[in-house]
Coordinates of C-alpha atoms and ligand atoms in Angstrom, one line a residue:
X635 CA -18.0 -14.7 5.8
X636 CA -14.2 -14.1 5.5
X637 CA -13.1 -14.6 1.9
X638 CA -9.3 -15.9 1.5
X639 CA -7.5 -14.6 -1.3
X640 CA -4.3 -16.5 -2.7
X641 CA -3.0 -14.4 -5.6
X642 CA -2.0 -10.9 -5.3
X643 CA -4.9 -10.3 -8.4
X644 CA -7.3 -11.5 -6.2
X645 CA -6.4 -9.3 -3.5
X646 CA -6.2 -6.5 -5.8
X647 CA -9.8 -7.0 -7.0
X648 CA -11.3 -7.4 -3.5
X649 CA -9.8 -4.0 -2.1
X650 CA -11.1 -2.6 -5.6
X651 CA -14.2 -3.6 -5.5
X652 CA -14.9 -2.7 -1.8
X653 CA -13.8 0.4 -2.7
X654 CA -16.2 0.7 -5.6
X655 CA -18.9 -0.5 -3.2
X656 CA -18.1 3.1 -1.5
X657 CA -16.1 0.9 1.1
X658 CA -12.8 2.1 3.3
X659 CA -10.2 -0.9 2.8
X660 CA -8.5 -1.5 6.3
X661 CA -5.8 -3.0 6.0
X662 CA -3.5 -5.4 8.8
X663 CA -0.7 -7.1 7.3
X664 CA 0.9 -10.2 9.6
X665 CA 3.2 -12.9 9.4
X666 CA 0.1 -15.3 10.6
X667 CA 0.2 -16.7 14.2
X668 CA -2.6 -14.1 15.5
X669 CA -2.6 -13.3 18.8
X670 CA -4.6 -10.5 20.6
X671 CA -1.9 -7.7 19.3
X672 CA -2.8 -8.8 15.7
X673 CA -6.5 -8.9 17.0
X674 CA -6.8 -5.4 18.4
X675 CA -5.0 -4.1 15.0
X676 CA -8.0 -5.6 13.1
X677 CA -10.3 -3.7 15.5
X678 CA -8.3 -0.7 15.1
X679 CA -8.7 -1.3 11.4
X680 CA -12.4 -2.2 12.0
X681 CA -13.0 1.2 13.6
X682 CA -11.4 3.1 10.8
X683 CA -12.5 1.4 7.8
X684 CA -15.9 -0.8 6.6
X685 CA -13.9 -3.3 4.6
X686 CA -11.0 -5.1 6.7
X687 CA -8.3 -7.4 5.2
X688 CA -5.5 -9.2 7.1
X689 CA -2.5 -10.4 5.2
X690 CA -1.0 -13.5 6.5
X691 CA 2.5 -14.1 4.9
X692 CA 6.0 -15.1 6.5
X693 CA 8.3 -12.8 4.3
X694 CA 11.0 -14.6 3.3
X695 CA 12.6 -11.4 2.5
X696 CA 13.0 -9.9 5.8
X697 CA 14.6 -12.6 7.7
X698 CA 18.4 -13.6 7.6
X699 CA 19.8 -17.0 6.8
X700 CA 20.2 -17.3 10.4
X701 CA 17.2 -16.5 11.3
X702 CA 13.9 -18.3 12.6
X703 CA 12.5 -18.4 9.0
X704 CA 11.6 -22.2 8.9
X705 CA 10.5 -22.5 12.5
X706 CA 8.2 -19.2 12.3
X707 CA 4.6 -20.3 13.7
X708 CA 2.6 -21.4 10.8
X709 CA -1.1 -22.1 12.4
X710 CA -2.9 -20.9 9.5
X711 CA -6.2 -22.4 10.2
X712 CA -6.5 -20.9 13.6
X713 CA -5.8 -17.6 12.1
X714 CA -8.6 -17.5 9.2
X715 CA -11.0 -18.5 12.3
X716 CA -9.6 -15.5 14.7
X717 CA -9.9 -13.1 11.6
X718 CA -13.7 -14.8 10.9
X719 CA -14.7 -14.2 14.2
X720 CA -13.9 -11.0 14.3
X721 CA -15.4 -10.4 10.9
X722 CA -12.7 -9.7 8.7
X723 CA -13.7 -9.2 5.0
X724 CA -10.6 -10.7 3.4
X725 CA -7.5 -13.0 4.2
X726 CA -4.7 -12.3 1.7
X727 CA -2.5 -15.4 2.2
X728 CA -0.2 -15.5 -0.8
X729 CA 2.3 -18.6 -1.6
X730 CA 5.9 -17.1 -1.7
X731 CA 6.1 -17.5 -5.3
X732 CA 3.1 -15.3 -5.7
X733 CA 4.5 -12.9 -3.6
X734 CA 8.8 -13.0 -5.5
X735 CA 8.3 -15.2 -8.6
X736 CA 11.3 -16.3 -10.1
X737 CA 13.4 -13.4 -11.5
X738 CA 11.9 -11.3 -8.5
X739 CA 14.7 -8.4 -8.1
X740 CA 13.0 -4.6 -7.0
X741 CA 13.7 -3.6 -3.4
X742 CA 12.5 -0.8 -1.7
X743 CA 14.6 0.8 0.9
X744 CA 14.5 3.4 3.6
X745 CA 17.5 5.4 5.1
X746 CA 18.7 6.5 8.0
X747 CA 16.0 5.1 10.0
X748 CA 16.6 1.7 9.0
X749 CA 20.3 1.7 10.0
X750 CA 20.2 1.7 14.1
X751 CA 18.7 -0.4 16.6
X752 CA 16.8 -3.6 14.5
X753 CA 18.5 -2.4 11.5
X754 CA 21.9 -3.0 12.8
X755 CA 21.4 -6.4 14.8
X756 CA 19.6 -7.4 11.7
X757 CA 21.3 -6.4 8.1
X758 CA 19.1 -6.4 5.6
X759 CA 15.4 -7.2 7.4
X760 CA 14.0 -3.9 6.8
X761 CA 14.7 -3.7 3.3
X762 CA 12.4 -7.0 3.5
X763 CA 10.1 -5.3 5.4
X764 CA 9.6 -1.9 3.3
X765 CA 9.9 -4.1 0.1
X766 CA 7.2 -6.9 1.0
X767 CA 4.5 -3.8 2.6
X768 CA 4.9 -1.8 -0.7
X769 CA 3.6 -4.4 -2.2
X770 CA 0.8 -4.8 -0.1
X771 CA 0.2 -1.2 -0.4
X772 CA 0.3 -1.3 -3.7
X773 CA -2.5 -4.2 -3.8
X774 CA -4.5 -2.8 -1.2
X775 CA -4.7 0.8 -2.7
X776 CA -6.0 3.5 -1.0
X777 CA -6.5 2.2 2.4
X778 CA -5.4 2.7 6.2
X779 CA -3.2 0.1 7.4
X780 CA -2.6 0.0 11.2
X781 CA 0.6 -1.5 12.8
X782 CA 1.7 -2.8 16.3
X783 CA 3.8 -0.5 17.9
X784 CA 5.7 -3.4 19.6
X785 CA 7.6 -3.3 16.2
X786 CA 8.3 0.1 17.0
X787 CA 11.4 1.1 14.7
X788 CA 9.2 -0.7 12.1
X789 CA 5.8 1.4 12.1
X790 CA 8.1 4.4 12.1
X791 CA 9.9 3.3 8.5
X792 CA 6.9 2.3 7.1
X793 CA 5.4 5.9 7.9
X794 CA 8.4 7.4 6.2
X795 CA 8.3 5.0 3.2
X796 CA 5.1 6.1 3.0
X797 CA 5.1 9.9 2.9
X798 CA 8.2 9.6 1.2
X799 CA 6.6 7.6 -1.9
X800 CA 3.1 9.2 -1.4
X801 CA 1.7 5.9 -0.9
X802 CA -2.3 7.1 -0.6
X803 CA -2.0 5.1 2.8
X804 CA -2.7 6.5 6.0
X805 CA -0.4 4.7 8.3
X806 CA -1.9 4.3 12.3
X807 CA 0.4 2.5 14.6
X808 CA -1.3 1.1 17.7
X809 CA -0.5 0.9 21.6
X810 CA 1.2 -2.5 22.5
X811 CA -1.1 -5.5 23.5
X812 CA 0.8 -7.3 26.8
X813 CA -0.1 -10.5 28.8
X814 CA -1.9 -9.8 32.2
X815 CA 2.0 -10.1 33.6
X816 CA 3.1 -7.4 31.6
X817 CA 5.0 -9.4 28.7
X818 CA 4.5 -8.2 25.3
X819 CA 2.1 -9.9 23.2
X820 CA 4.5 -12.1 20.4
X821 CA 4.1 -14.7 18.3
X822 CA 7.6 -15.8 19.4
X823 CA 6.4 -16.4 23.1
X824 CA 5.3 -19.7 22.2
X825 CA 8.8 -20.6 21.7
X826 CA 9.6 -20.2 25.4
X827 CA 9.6 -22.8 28.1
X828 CA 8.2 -21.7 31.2
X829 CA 11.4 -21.2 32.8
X830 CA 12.1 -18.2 30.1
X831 CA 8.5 -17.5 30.1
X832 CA 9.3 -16.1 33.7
X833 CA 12.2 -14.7 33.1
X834 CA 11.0 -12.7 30.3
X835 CA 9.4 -10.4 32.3
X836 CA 12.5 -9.0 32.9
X837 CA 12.0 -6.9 29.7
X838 CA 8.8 -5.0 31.2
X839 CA 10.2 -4.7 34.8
X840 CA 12.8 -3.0 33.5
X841 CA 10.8 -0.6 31.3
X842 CA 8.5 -0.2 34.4
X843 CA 11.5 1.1 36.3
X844 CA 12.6 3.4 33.8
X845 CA 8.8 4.9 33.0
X846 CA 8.6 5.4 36.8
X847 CA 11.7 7.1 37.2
X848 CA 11.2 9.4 34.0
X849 CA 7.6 10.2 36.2
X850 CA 9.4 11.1 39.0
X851 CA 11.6 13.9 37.3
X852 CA 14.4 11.5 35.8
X853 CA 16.0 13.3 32.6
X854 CA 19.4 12.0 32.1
X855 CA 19.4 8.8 29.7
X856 CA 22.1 7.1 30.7
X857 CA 20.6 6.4 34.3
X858 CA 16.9 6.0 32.4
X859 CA 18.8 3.3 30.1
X860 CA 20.8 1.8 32.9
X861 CA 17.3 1.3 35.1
X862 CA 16.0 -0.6 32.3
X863 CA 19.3 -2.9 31.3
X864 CA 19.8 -3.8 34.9
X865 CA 16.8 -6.7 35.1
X866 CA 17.3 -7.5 31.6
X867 CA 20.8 -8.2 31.9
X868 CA 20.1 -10.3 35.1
X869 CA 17.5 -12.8 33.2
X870 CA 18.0 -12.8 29.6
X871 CA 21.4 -14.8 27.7
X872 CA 22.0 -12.0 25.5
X873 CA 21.4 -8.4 24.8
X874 CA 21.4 -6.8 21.4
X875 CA 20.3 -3.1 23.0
X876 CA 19.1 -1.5 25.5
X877 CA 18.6 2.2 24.0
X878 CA 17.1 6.0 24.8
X879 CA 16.4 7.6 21.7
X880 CA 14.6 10.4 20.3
X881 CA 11.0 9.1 20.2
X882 CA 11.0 10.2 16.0
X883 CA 14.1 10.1 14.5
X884 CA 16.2 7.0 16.7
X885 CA 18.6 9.4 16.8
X886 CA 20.7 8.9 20.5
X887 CA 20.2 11.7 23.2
X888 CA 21.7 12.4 26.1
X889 CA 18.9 13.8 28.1
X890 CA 15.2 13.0 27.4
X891 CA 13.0 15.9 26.3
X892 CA 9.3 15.6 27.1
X893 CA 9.0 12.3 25.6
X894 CA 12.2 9.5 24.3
X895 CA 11.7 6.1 23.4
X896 CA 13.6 3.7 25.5
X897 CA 13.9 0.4 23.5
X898 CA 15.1 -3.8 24.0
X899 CA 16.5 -6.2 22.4
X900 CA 17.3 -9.6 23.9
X901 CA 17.9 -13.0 23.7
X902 CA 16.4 -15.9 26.1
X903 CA 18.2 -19.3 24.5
X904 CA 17.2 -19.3 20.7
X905 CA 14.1 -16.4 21.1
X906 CA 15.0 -13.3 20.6
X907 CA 12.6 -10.6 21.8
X908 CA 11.8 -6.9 21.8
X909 CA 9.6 -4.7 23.5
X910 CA 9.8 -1.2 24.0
X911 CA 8.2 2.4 25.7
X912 CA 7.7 5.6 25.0
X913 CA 9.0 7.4 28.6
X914 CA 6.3 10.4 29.0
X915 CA 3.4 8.8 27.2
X916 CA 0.6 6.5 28.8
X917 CA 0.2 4.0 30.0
X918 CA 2.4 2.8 32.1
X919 CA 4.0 -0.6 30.4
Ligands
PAF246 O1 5.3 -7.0 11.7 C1 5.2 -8.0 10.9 O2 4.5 -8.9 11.2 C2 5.9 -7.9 9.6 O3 7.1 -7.3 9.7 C3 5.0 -7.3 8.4 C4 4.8 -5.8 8.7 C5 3.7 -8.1 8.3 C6 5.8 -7.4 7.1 O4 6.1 -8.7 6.8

C-alpha cells in the first residue's frame, strides 16, 4: 500500500517513523509525470533503502514567467499507480501553499556551478531547485535521495549543496533512461508531435558521434563539440548550447582529459530539451 502524504508534517512523520522502525528512507523527488527515468530512480532508491518515498510537486520556484509552468504534465493519478506498483512506501504530493505559504521568503543558493549552461539560459531556476530539495531534505532527514543524471548540471548542485550544508543525505545520481531510439526519457516528450518526435533524435545522434570519436582517440573539444552540434543544428529550431566541459566542475576545456561532459540544449517549436554524455564513460548513448 502506497500512503500519500499532503502536508510537509505528514511527510516529516512518515520518514520519522520509518526510520524509527530501523528503516533507510529513500528518497526520489519529481515534478510528477513518471516515466521509466523516474521509475528506475525508485528502484535505484529501492535497492539502497527499505523505506521509499517519491515526491511529486511542480516547483513553482524553479520555472520562469516564461516558462512551461501551467502546461507542465499533471497526471497525478497515473503516477500514485506507477509508484504503487512498484511499491513505493510514501507519495509526498504537497499543494504549493504547503510547500511557500504566504510570506514564504528563504532561498538557498549555490555558486559557481549554477551560473553556466542551465543556469544561464535559465536565471533563477536553480535557486528554485536547491531551495525546493532543501526542503525536502530537510523533511525527509537522513535519507539517500537518487537523481536522473539527464538533469546533469542539476545532480551535480544538489551534491554540492549538500556537502556544503552537511545535509545527512547521500546524494546518488543515476545513468540516463532513453527510448529504444535513443531519445532521452522526458516528461516533456509528450509535448512533441511526431514530426519533432523524429527529429529529436538528432540530440543522441549527435552525442553518438562525439562518444565514438572521443573512442577513437578524439581529444580536442572543439571538433568533439562541433560532431555533436552539427545534427542538432540541422533538426532542432533553436540551440541554447552545445558544450564540452570538465565532467566536475562545468568549467570549459579545450582538450578532454580522460573523461568531459559534452552537454545540449535545444529547442523543437515550444519544447525545449536536454540530454547530455559523459565522453569516456559507458555506455554508449
Ligand atoms: O528534476 C526534477 O524533476 C526537479 O528539478 C526536482 C529535483 C524534483 C526539483 O523540483
Amino acid at each position: 500500500m502506497t500512503a500519500v502524504a499532503g502536508t510537509p508534517a505528514a511527510f516529516r512523520a512518515a520518514c520519522d517513523d520509518a526510520r524509527r522502525r530501523g528503516l533507510r528512507v529513500g528518497l526520489v523527488p519529481t515534478m510528477g509525470a513518471l516515466h521509466e527515468g523516474h521509475l528506475s530512480l525508485v528502484d535505484a532508491a529501492r535497492a539502497r533503502a527499505s523505506f521509499v518515498a517519491v515526491t511529486i510537486f511542480v516547483n513553482p520556484l524553479q520555472f520562469a514567467p516564461t516558462d512551461d509552468l501551467d502546461r507542465y504534465p499533471r497526471t497525478f493519478d497515473a503516477d500514485l499507480a506507477s509508484c504503487a506498483a512498484r511499491g513505493v512506501d510514501v507519495v509526498f504530493a504537497p499543494a504549493p501553499d504547503a510547500m511557500y505559504p504566504p510570506g514564504f521568503q528563504t532561498h538557498v543558493a549555490v555558486g559557481d556551478l549554477t551560473e553556466p549552461l542551465e543556469g544561464a539560459f535559465r536565471p533563477g531556476h536553480f535557486d528554485g531547485v536547491t531551495t525546493v530539495v532543501a526542503k525536502l531534505f530537510n523533511l525527509a532527514g537522513p535519507c539517500v535521495a537518487c537523481f536522473g543524471r539527464k538533469d546533469y548540471q542539476q545532480q551535480l548542485v544538489l551534491r554540492r549543496m549538500a556537502y556544503d550544508l552537511d545535509l545527512p543525505v547521500e546524494v546518488v545520481s543515476l545513468p540516463i533512461v532513453r527510448e529504444p531510439d535513443g531519445l532521452a526519457r522526458s516528461s516533456r516528450n509528450r509535448y512533441l508531435s511526431a514530426e519533432e518526435r523524429t527529429r529529436a533524435c538528432a540530440i543522441v545522434q549527435g552525442l553518438r558521434a562525439a562518444w565514438d570519436a572521443f573512442d577513437g582517440g578524439e581529444r580536442d573539444v572543439r571538433a568533439l563539440t562541433a560532431l555533436c552540434r552539427a545534427p542538432v543544428d540541422a533538426a532542432f529550431d533553436a540551440i541554447d548550447y552545445v558544450a564540452t566541459r570538465d565532467p566536475e566542475t562545468l568549467a570549459p576545456v579545450d582538450r578532454a582529459q580522460e573523461r568531459a561532459a559534452l552537454l545540449v540544449a535545444a529547442h523543437l517549436g515550444p519544447t525545449r530539451l536536454i540530454d547530455n554524455v559523459v565522453l569516456g564513460e559507458e555506455p554508449r548513448p
